[in-house]
XYZ file of C-alpha atoms in Angstrom:
607
model
C 6.027 27.489 -13.396
C 3.231 26.579 -15.922
C 1.797 28.785 -18.798
C -1.605 28.362 -20.218
C -2.262 29.928 -23.721
C -6.029 30.713 -24.228
C -6.914 30.438 -27.904
C -9.869 32.523 -29.236
C -11.580 35.430 -27.903
C -12.463 35.355 -24.094
C -16.203 34.709 -23.357
C -17.804 37.306 -21.093
C -18.563 36.076 -17.665
C -16.228 33.014 -18.110
C -14.333 32.018 -15.005
C -11.687 30.070 -17.082
C -8.882 32.518 -16.723
C -9.294 32.630 -12.935
C -9.648 28.814 -12.710
C -6.412 28.376 -14.603
C -4.459 30.991 -12.374
C -5.786 28.924 -9.353
C -4.078 25.881 -10.592
C -0.892 27.784 -10.961
C -0.851 28.810 -14.524
C 0.294 32.078 -15.995
C -2.370 32.873 -18.595
C -1.777 34.455 -21.895
C -4.255 35.044 -24.709
C -3.610 34.111 -28.434
C -5.900 35.916 -30.958
C -5.051 33.416 -33.643
C -3.019 30.344 -34.533
C 0.045 32.387 -35.505
C -0.179 34.234 -32.264
C -0.263 31.020 -30.325
C 2.811 29.856 -32.057
C 4.536 32.962 -31.050
C 3.475 32.889 -27.432
C 4.435 29.083 -27.239
C 8.021 29.998 -28.436
C 8.307 32.511 -25.640
C 7.666 29.978 -22.832
C 10.854 28.563 -21.413
C 11.675 25.118 -22.575
C 11.776 23.712 -19.087
C 8.139 24.685 -18.196
C 4.803 23.055 -18.726
C 2.629 24.713 -21.185
C -1.127 24.341 -22.006
C -3.386 25.503 -24.804
C -6.972 25.838 -23.784
C -10.012 26.819 -25.808
C -11.398 30.087 -24.444
C -14.879 28.712 -24.794
C -14.267 25.956 -22.431
C -16.696 25.026 -19.722
C -16.037 22.642 -16.922
C -15.121 21.846 -13.298
C -11.837 23.131 -11.897
C -10.929 19.602 -10.890
C -11.423 18.503 -14.495
C -8.821 21.047 -15.591
C -6.549 19.924 -12.651
C -6.831 16.346 -13.724
C -6.118 17.132 -17.358
C -3.565 19.887 -17.204
C -1.462 19.430 -13.980
C -0.860 15.668 -13.419
C 2.932 15.318 -13.399
C 2.990 11.603 -14.357
C 2.279 12.134 -18.110
C 4.386 13.956 -20.621
C 1.296 15.025 -22.651
C -2.428 15.068 -21.623
C -5.635 16.518 -23.015
C -9.317 16.809 -22.337
C -11.928 18.411 -24.468
C -10.804 21.831 -25.418
C -7.475 21.679 -23.810
C -4.002 19.981 -24.344
C -0.846 20.283 -22.126
C 2.751 18.983 -22.492
C 5.695 18.823 -20.035
C 9.231 19.476 -21.403
C 9.620 15.979 -22.686
C 6.980 16.498 -25.255
C 7.587 20.068 -25.813
C 9.200 19.748 -29.165
C 6.327 17.646 -30.613
C 3.945 20.329 -29.538
C 5.993 23.005 -31.089
C 6.000 21.033 -34.551
C 2.189 20.382 -34.207
C 1.552 24.094 -33.590
C 3.706 25.083 -36.519
C 2.041 22.636 -38.875
C -1.474 23.725 -37.627
C -0.561 27.307 -38.181
C 0.828 26.968 -41.683
C -2.033 24.691 -42.820
C -4.735 26.983 -41.689
C -3.335 30.264 -43.083
C -6.389 32.121 -44.310
C -8.888 30.323 -42.051
C -7.714 31.769 -38.734
C -11.171 31.568 -36.935
C -11.598 27.866 -37.729
C -7.971 27.187 -36.678
C -8.365 28.946 -33.241
C -11.736 27.298 -32.597
C -10.272 23.776 -32.987
C -6.714 24.414 -32.088
C -6.456 22.547 -28.793
C -8.289 19.359 -29.971
C -6.478 19.511 -33.219
C -3.137 19.527 -31.419
C -3.993 16.590 -29.200
C -4.893 14.599 -32.330
C -1.567 15.811 -34.070
C 0.319 14.579 -30.965
C -1.264 11.159 -31.089
C -0.547 10.894 -34.649
C 3.279 11.604 -33.985
C 3.452 8.861 -31.641
C 3.321 10.896 -28.376
C 1.228 9.121 -25.820
C -1.541 11.605 -24.782
C -3.180 10.830 -21.351
C -6.919 11.533 -21.312
C -8.160 11.300 -17.612
C -11.377 9.562 -16.751
C -13.410 12.464 -15.694
C -16.444 10.469 -14.515
C -19.320 12.897 -13.537
C -17.076 15.977 -13.978
C -17.823 18.289 -16.851
C -15.285 19.387 -19.555
C -16.868 20.654 -22.822
C -16.404 23.403 -25.498
C -20.006 24.616 -26.122
C -20.503 26.214 -29.547
C -23.546 28.504 -28.913
C -25.179 30.339 -26.029
C -27.762 27.564 -25.302
C -25.143 24.879 -25.196
C -23.014 27.110 -22.882
C -26.065 27.568 -20.566
C -26.640 23.904 -20.424
C -22.996 23.145 -19.639
C -22.927 25.651 -16.858
C -25.980 24.041 -15.337
C -24.303 20.613 -15.594
C -21.303 22.088 -13.725
C -23.424 23.430 -10.975
C -25.156 20.035 -10.572
C -22.080 18.248 -9.620
C -20.065 19.011 -6.429
C -16.553 19.437 -7.590
C -15.089 19.025 -4.306
C -17.062 15.889 -3.421
C -15.811 14.256 -6.456
C -12.185 15.238 -5.660
C -12.401 13.898 -2.061
C -13.944 10.637 -3.315
C -11.388 9.982 -6.008
C -8.630 10.711 -3.498
C -9.171 7.257 -1.931
C -7.776 4.230 -3.711
C -10.335 2.522 -6.031
C -9.405 -0.889 -4.621
C -8.458 -1.280 -0.909
C -8.790 -3.563 1.951
C -11.915 -3.793 4.164
C -10.351 -2.236 7.219
C -8.993 0.748 5.294
C -12.161 1.145 3.294
C -14.462 1.337 6.260
C -12.331 2.271 9.210
C -9.719 4.623 7.799
C -10.611 6.305 4.523
C -14.087 7.830 5.706
C -12.058 10.282 7.769
C -8.452 10.160 6.399
C -9.547 11.845 3.236
C -10.448 14.913 5.158
C -7.104 14.948 6.939
C -5.462 14.934 3.423
C -7.486 17.998 2.317
C -6.518 19.648 5.497
C -2.859 19.017 4.752
C -3.376 20.250 1.138
C -4.895 23.479 2.292
C -1.923 24.172 4.595
C 0.776 23.413 1.867
C 1.890 20.106 3.396
C 3.408 17.652 0.795
C 2.808 13.899 0.654
C 6.509 13.265 1.483
C 6.084 15.240 4.603
C 3.079 13.073 5.785
C 5.077 10.067 4.751
C 7.940 11.059 6.963
C 5.439 11.899 9.957
C 3.991 8.321 9.369
C 7.553 6.851 9.691
C 8.345 8.861 12.860
C 5.119 7.818 14.513
C 5.874 4.174 13.853
C 9.352 4.474 15.161
C 8.028 6.084 18.314
C 5.474 3.172 18.483
C 8.324 0.706 18.254
C 10.222 2.550 21.036
C 7.058 2.222 23.285
C 6.941 -1.467 22.463
C 10.586 -1.808 23.388
C 9.896 -0.561 26.981
C 8.158 -3.939 27.732
C 5.612 -2.460 29.962
C 1.739 -2.726 29.544
C 1.446 1.047 29.192
C 4.094 0.931 26.579
C 2.478 -1.786 24.589
C -0.924 0.044 24.699
C 0.713 3.252 23.544
C 2.533 1.348 20.700
C -0.744 -0.202 19.440
C -2.389 3.205 19.374
C 0.583 4.832 17.682
C 0.902 2.048 15.149
C -2.723 2.683 14.180
C -2.284 6.458 13.844
C 0.871 5.736 11.756
C -1.346 3.766 9.413
C -3.830 6.524 9.189
C -1.059 8.979 8.057
C 0.114 6.201 5.719
C -3.259 6.314 4.044
C -3.285 10.076 4.106
C -0.117 10.595 2.088
C -1.308 8.596 -0.817
C -4.737 10.412 -0.563
C -3.056 13.669 -0.390
C -1.009 12.759 -3.494
C -4.220 11.924 -5.417
C -6.122 14.959 -3.988
C -3.594 17.448 -5.056
C -1.814 15.450 -7.879
C 1.528 15.715 -6.074
C 3.081 12.625 -7.632
C 6.719 12.078 -7.709
C 9.363 9.324 -8.081
C 10.926 10.167 -4.741
C 7.555 10.100 -3.054
C 6.539 6.646 -4.429
C 9.889 5.322 -3.220
C 9.607 6.901 0.197
C 6.050 5.666 0.634
C 7.032 2.065 -0.355
C 10.262 1.965 1.484
C 8.953 3.507 4.653
C 6.043 0.988 4.871
C 8.655 -1.901 5.259
C 10.837 0.062 7.533
C 7.914 0.868 9.767
C 6.668 -2.719 10.083
C 10.088 -4.452 10.624
C 11.121 -1.710 13.031
C 7.899 -2.409 15.007
C 8.874 -6.215 15.025
C 12.185 -5.281 16.554
C 10.561 -3.108 19.190
C 8.176 -5.888 20.251
C 11.227 -8.394 20.432
C 13.107 -5.967 22.636
C 10.117 -5.228 24.787
C 9.645 -9.033 25.222
C 13.293 -9.589 26.046
C 12.903 -6.970 28.948
C 10.186 -9.151 30.282
C 12.385 -12.312 29.965
C 10.838 -13.743 26.828
C 13.133 -14.195 23.912
C 11.081 -13.886 20.705
C 13.724 -12.655 18.303
C 13.458 -15.875 16.176
C 9.630 -15.230 15.875
C 10.246 -11.558 14.900
C 12.911 -12.595 12.310
C 10.634 -15.353 11.162
C 7.739 -12.967 10.680
C 9.987 -10.683 8.626
C 11.268 -13.379 6.438
C 7.666 -14.752 5.803
C 6.383 -11.246 5.029
C 9.233 -10.421 2.818
C 8.905 -13.791 0.901
C 5.204 -13.019 0.464
C 5.924 -9.729 -1.077
C 8.473 -11.213 -3.415
C 5.898 -13.737 -4.549
C 3.479 -10.801 -5.314
C 6.230 -8.868 -7.081
C 7.514 -11.821 -9.215
C 4.060 -12.976 -10.201
C 2.980 -9.444 -11.192
C 6.277 -8.724 -13.205
C 6.056 -12.061 -15.057
C 2.591 -11.323 -16.118
C 2.992 -7.592 -16.503
C 2.881 -7.588 -20.310
C 2.431 -11.306 -21.145
C 0.323 -12.027 -24.166
C -2.707 -14.275 -24.314
C -2.738 -13.828 -20.525
C -6.009 -15.515 -19.651
C -6.875 -18.816 -17.754
C -9.967 -20.608 -16.338
C -8.735 -19.790 -12.727
C -8.727 -16.050 -13.623
C -12.054 -16.243 -15.005
C -13.394 -17.913 -11.840
C -11.759 -15.206 -9.808
C -13.514 -12.482 -11.883
C -16.855 -14.340 -11.476
C -16.342 -14.419 -7.709
C -15.519 -10.742 -7.756
C -18.994 -10.085 -9.357
C -20.625 -11.383 -6.013
C -20.222 -8.423 -3.619
C -19.557 -10.003 -0.300
C -16.974 -12.538 -1.727
C -14.779 -9.496 -2.796
C -14.223 -8.432 0.926
C -13.704 -11.973 2.175
C -10.966 -12.507 -0.419
C -9.388 -9.200 0.276
C -9.242 -9.948 4.114
C -7.922 -13.440 3.651
C -4.750 -12.193 2.119
C -4.078 -10.070 5.242
C -3.232 -6.716 3.531
C -1.411 -4.121 5.350
C -4.488 -2.493 6.935
C -5.811 -5.687 8.446
C -2.304 -6.796 9.404
C -1.369 -3.664 11.237
C -4.795 -3.540 12.972
C -4.355 -7.068 14.169
C -0.779 -6.279 15.331
C -1.838 -3.151 17.089
C -4.789 -4.764 18.959
C -2.818 -7.865 20.039
C 0.122 -5.750 21.162
C -2.261 -3.708 23.399
C -4.172 -6.571 24.656
C -1.679 -9.600 24.905
C 2.017 -10.240 24.648
C 4.573 -10.007 21.944
C 4.841 -13.851 21.674
C 1.078 -14.176 21.130
C 1.175 -11.186 18.642
C 3.942 -13.007 16.615
C 2.174 -16.316 16.787
C -0.925 -14.771 15.266
C 0.990 -12.945 12.645
C 2.939 -15.934 11.550
C -0.314 -18.064 11.279
C -2.118 -15.385 9.510
C 0.686 -14.605 7.105
C 1.329 -18.316 6.459
C -2.270 -18.936 5.597
C -2.469 -15.825 3.270
C 0.745 -16.729 1.654
C -0.528 -20.403 1.044
C -3.765 -18.975 -0.388
C -2.277 -16.434 -2.736
C 0.585 -18.562 -3.925
C -1.702 -21.653 -4.603
C -3.994 -19.387 -6.615
C -1.122 -18.004 -8.751
C 0.265 -21.296 -9.433
C -3.036 -22.585 -10.585
C -3.327 -19.548 -12.787
C 0.091 -20.010 -14.190
C -0.402 -23.583 -15.070
C -3.835 -23.112 -16.723
C -3.206 -19.758 -18.583
C -1.644 -19.624 -22.133
C 0.544 -16.630 -21.380
C 3.805 -16.102 -23.316
C 6.333 -14.339 -21.270
C 8.048 -11.434 -22.868
C 11.873 -10.608 -22.763
C 11.132 -7.682 -20.461
C 9.331 -9.936 -18.005
C 12.229 -12.597 -18.151
C 14.743 -9.777 -17.490
C 12.672 -8.467 -14.458
C 12.688 -12.015 -12.934
C 16.449 -12.260 -13.593
C 16.935 -8.932 -11.784
C 14.709 -10.082 -8.836
C 16.757 -13.298 -8.644
C 19.751 -11.162 -7.475
C 22.294 -13.586 -8.829
C 25.951 -12.645 -7.727
C 29.272 -13.455 -9.189
C 29.303 -17.151 -8.180
C 25.956 -17.896 -9.889
C 26.889 -15.888 -12.910
C 30.077 -17.907 -13.163
C 28.305 -21.179 -13.057
C 25.751 -19.831 -15.592
C 28.532 -18.739 -17.906
C 30.292 -22.083 -17.614
C 27.198 -24.048 -18.438
C 26.509 -21.895 -21.446
C 29.976 -22.384 -22.737
C 29.690 -26.158 -22.691
C 26.138 -25.907 -24.188
C 24.339 -27.294 -21.070
C 20.916 -25.819 -20.561
C 19.377 -25.597 -17.108
C 17.007 -28.467 -17.548
C 19.854 -30.843 -18.199
C 21.596 -29.783 -15.198
C 18.596 -30.720 -12.950
C 17.938 -27.038 -12.394
C 15.407 -24.468 -13.433
C 12.539 -24.375 -10.906
C 12.766 -27.891 -9.806
C 16.416 -27.784 -9.148
C 16.436 -24.574 -7.326
C 13.546 -25.729 -5.139
C 15.391 -29.130 -4.363
C 18.587 -27.154 -3.525
C 16.629 -24.836 -1.123
C 14.887 -27.695 0.581
C 18.119 -29.717 1.083
C 19.991 -26.611 2.368
C 17.358 -25.707 4.765
C 16.924 -29.328 6.182
C 20.528 -29.911 6.692
C 21.033 -26.432 8.287
C 18.163 -27.190 10.580
C 19.323 -30.939 11.278
C 22.999 -30.306 11.978
C 24.429 -28.934 15.003
C 26.166 -25.464 15.003
C 29.655 -25.653 13.533
C 28.935 -28.386 11.150
C 30.504 -28.210 7.659
C 27.576 -30.175 5.986
C 25.560 -26.962 5.613
C 28.532 -25.616 3.573
C 28.405 -28.577 1.341
C 24.724 -28.057 0.653
C 25.299 -24.294 0.215
C 27.788 -25.137 -2.528
C 25.254 -27.319 -4.203
C 22.753 -24.392 -3.833
C 25.368 -22.094 -5.570
C 25.547 -24.537 -8.547
C 21.790 -24.813 -8.833
C 21.338 -21.068 -8.525
C 23.534 -20.675 -11.400
C 21.879 -23.265 -13.477
C 18.463 -21.659 -12.659
C 19.398 -18.628 -14.664
C 21.231 -20.206 -17.679
C 18.105 -19.754 -19.788
C 15.576 -16.871 -19.836
C 12.966 -17.230 -17.160
C 10.056 -17.538 -19.307
C 8.561 -20.793 -17.983
C 4.978 -20.896 -16.474
C 6.432 -21.090 -12.883
C 9.687 -19.423 -13.289
C 8.338 -16.451 -11.200
C 8.726 -18.734 -8.154
C 12.506 -18.766 -8.532
C 13.171 -15.393 -6.845
C 10.922 -16.191 -3.883
C 12.726 -19.583 -3.529
C 16.021 -17.728 -3.341
C 14.697 -15.336 -0.730
C 13.545 -18.110 1.423
C 16.895 -19.916 1.166
C 19.016 -16.939 2.054
C 16.891 -15.628 4.866
C 15.993 -18.990 6.280
C 19.731 -20.108 6.377
C 20.544 -16.937 8.298
C 17.788 -17.418 10.704
C 18.568 -21.157 11.284
C 22.288 -20.647 11.784
C 21.572 -17.736 14.216
C 19.163 -19.871 16.266
C 21.705 -22.770 16.261
C 24.398 -20.399 17.655
C 22.199 -20.016 20.763
C 24.040 -17.026 22.238
C 22.685 -13.563 23.061
C 22.939 -11.190 20.220
C 22.877 -13.716 17.472
C 19.291 -13.599 16.381
C 19.243 -9.664 16.640
C 22.338 -9.553 14.428
C 20.654 -11.932 11.974
C 17.546 -9.682 12.039
C 19.821 -6.900 11.130
C 21.457 -8.679 8.273
C 18.124 -9.960 6.845
C 16.664 -6.415 7.105
C 19.625 -4.896 5.167
C 19.361 -7.538 2.368
C 15.636 -7.233 2.278
C 16.002 -3.565 1.727
C 18.154 -4.241 -1.323
C 15.579 -6.674 -2.589
C 12.646 -4.158 -2.008
C 14.645 -1.403 -3.636
C 15.297 -3.621 -6.720
C 11.394 -4.017 -7.004
C 10.736 -0.295 -6.691
C 13.247 0.574 -9.461
C 11.685 -2.047 -11.861
C 8.285 -0.844 -11.101
C 9.338 2.705 -11.764
C 10.847 1.642 -15.150
C 14.332 2.785 -13.710
C 15.869 -0.637 -14.182
C 17.477 -2.899 -11.677
C 20.316 -1.642 -9.308
C 23.736 -1.326 -10.990
C 25.645 -4.651 -11.625
C 28.578 -3.589 -9.446
C 26.203 -3.313 -6.394
C 24.984 -6.717 -6.726
C 28.532 -8.096 -7.159
C 29.857 -5.971 -4.347
C 27.382 -7.538 -1.879
C 27.824 -11.031 -3.228
C 24.441 -11.896 -4.636
C 22.001 -14.262 -2.824
C 24.235 -17.336 -3.318
C 27.393 -15.668 -2.302
C 25.918 -14.321 0.985
C 24.348 -17.719 1.817
C 27.564 -19.579 1.211
C 29.549 -16.922 3.322
C 27.185 -17.373 6.181
C 27.454 -21.109 6.368
C 31.210 -20.940 6.107
C 31.301 -18.376 8.993
C 29.040 -20.590 11.103
C 31.400 -23.590 10.431
C 34.666 -21.648 11.138
C 33.739 -19.345 14.014
C 32.655 -19.787 17.678
C 28.967 -18.667 18.320
C 30.101 -15.404 19.794
C 32.441 -14.589 16.982
C 29.629 -15.641 14.511
C 27.482 -12.993 16.087
C 30.173 -10.406 15.582
C 30.544 -11.405 11.958
C 26.844 -11.193 11.290
C 26.717 -7.804 12.745
C 29.643 -6.589 10.719
C 28.152 -8.140 7.490
C 24.792 -6.511 8.140
C 26.456 -3.069 8.704
C 28.611 -3.499 5.537
C 25.620 -4.518 3.337
C 23.329 -1.782 4.818
C 25.775 0.967 4.154
C 26.477 0.054 0.628
C 22.952 -0.568 -0.437
C 21.579 2.486 1.509
C 24.191 4.968 0.077
C 23.650 3.789 -3.492
C 19.941 3.670 -3.154
C 19.541 7.121 -1.596
C 22.052 8.581 -4.247
C 19.908 6.903 -7.060
C 16.496 8.174 -5.936
C 17.572 11.625 -4.954
C 19.342 12.069 -8.328
C 16.389 10.736 -10.256
C 14.191 13.275 -8.404
C 16.466 16.274 -9.071
C 17.015 15.321 -12.635
C 13.244 15.294 -13.372
C 12.553 11.567 -13.671
C 8.939 10.747 -14.767
C 6.704 11.218 -11.800
C 5.059 7.808 -10.650
C 2.448 6.813 -8.118
C 2.810 3.192 -7.145
C -0.195 2.017 -5.260
C 1.754 -1.067 -3.912
C -0.301 -3.566 -2.089
C -3.905 -2.912 -1.103
C -4.172 -1.172 2.236
């Protein structure tokens, strides 16, 4: 429940009271500042409250943007201010000061109360969000002529057209912008008018994608065609949920997590469906499916690590970034560069078309080539930016990278031992170069040796030592953001290579399940950091071994067990990791939602 307190005498013919009620506010009228203080004290502490100048003239959507967005504890627009429970005490203090300071000049106090309170909140250190209204009108006219002009300005702008336009991401991919958003925004409005929530649409998108994966798993041409069509429809719904959230301002922590998590679940479940369908036709493409998941996940980790490393870096400029900005000023280059990185819209469209028209093997070949090119392009550009910019990494960025590294008890023990003897990472041949070298050696010998060899175990031990040495010092180096992606590539790649070397039925599907479970944990870590919720609890990281512990364990299992037993071990490990991380993750996000965690709206990768 929300309460709006109108300050001042209602203006004849004003629709303000009705507009506020249409937004879900219980409207009360304060005749003076003291009355406003009394009414404010009567509003329950857990409710949103707004104070609005009775002379306000503007669009309903301007009021919606300024007074109902759940992401901000305090917000204001001309003639109105609102707070959620987190900032309620600050508003109460500000109203009390305003009331006592203006005793004897009540009219003046009421006329300027909302704007004065917004200024007072700023002065008290409460961040007050002021939405960008664009062409929308929000003003407090002081005389009849100004009021008439303001009403004419309101009539000249289509409130609903602005609302529909701003429901679409400001930065999106070419396919989404021109092939999806022109009509998906109307689906979002249809959903809003029928009371559907973004989370319901997100769930519908997931179910549609899972049905698509099931169709692909049939291995028939009709199943592949249906899978492609349903995958595209799932993507339409995926765009719609975000547009519905922006259209109706239904943002939530749980919703942001569901949207991001389900995107990964949909795509990787579809990969599995394609692999199952191909197997029904006698073509084993599980290695390609797992390779596509590994490559795509590593791409995302590169994005996450780079963004977190530079999230709040100071002096964050470079000639490469300036060149990028210059290219963005040339219209056609913007779309070329957005398509090159193969965002989710272009990627899913390609997968859907190739699924319907060709075979799973061709689909995965195209996906691997496209993603490899995109990864090379984006990573090279970010390396150049990092080497040429003068950015100074903050402690927050270094901690985020350490959390993304996912170091377990073995790496922590190595790092602790090195700190005790005063050895820094660089002296141990570690840091980025040591981690990269260990990854290359581990990958090469895992690939070169036959199944059952103990040599990969030796290099896995070396990898553990370098993994610990890499995190001895804070990750503030220019290229330290590459350490988490290297660790992901080492762990996922080792599982893939050993399962392929086992060369028995079920090994690669089991490896696919294990990598999917671990990847979920890594994505969940990212979403917690993005939502300012911190990394997963330390006990969870230790319980599932950390990246280095799991890598070493898998190599030991491959050396000790026969191929069929190794497959069983991978399956058991996948189930164990999935159960632990899923239960803890779901518990965390549901609890955060129920306890009123600040609402967020993570746009994620461009669609």
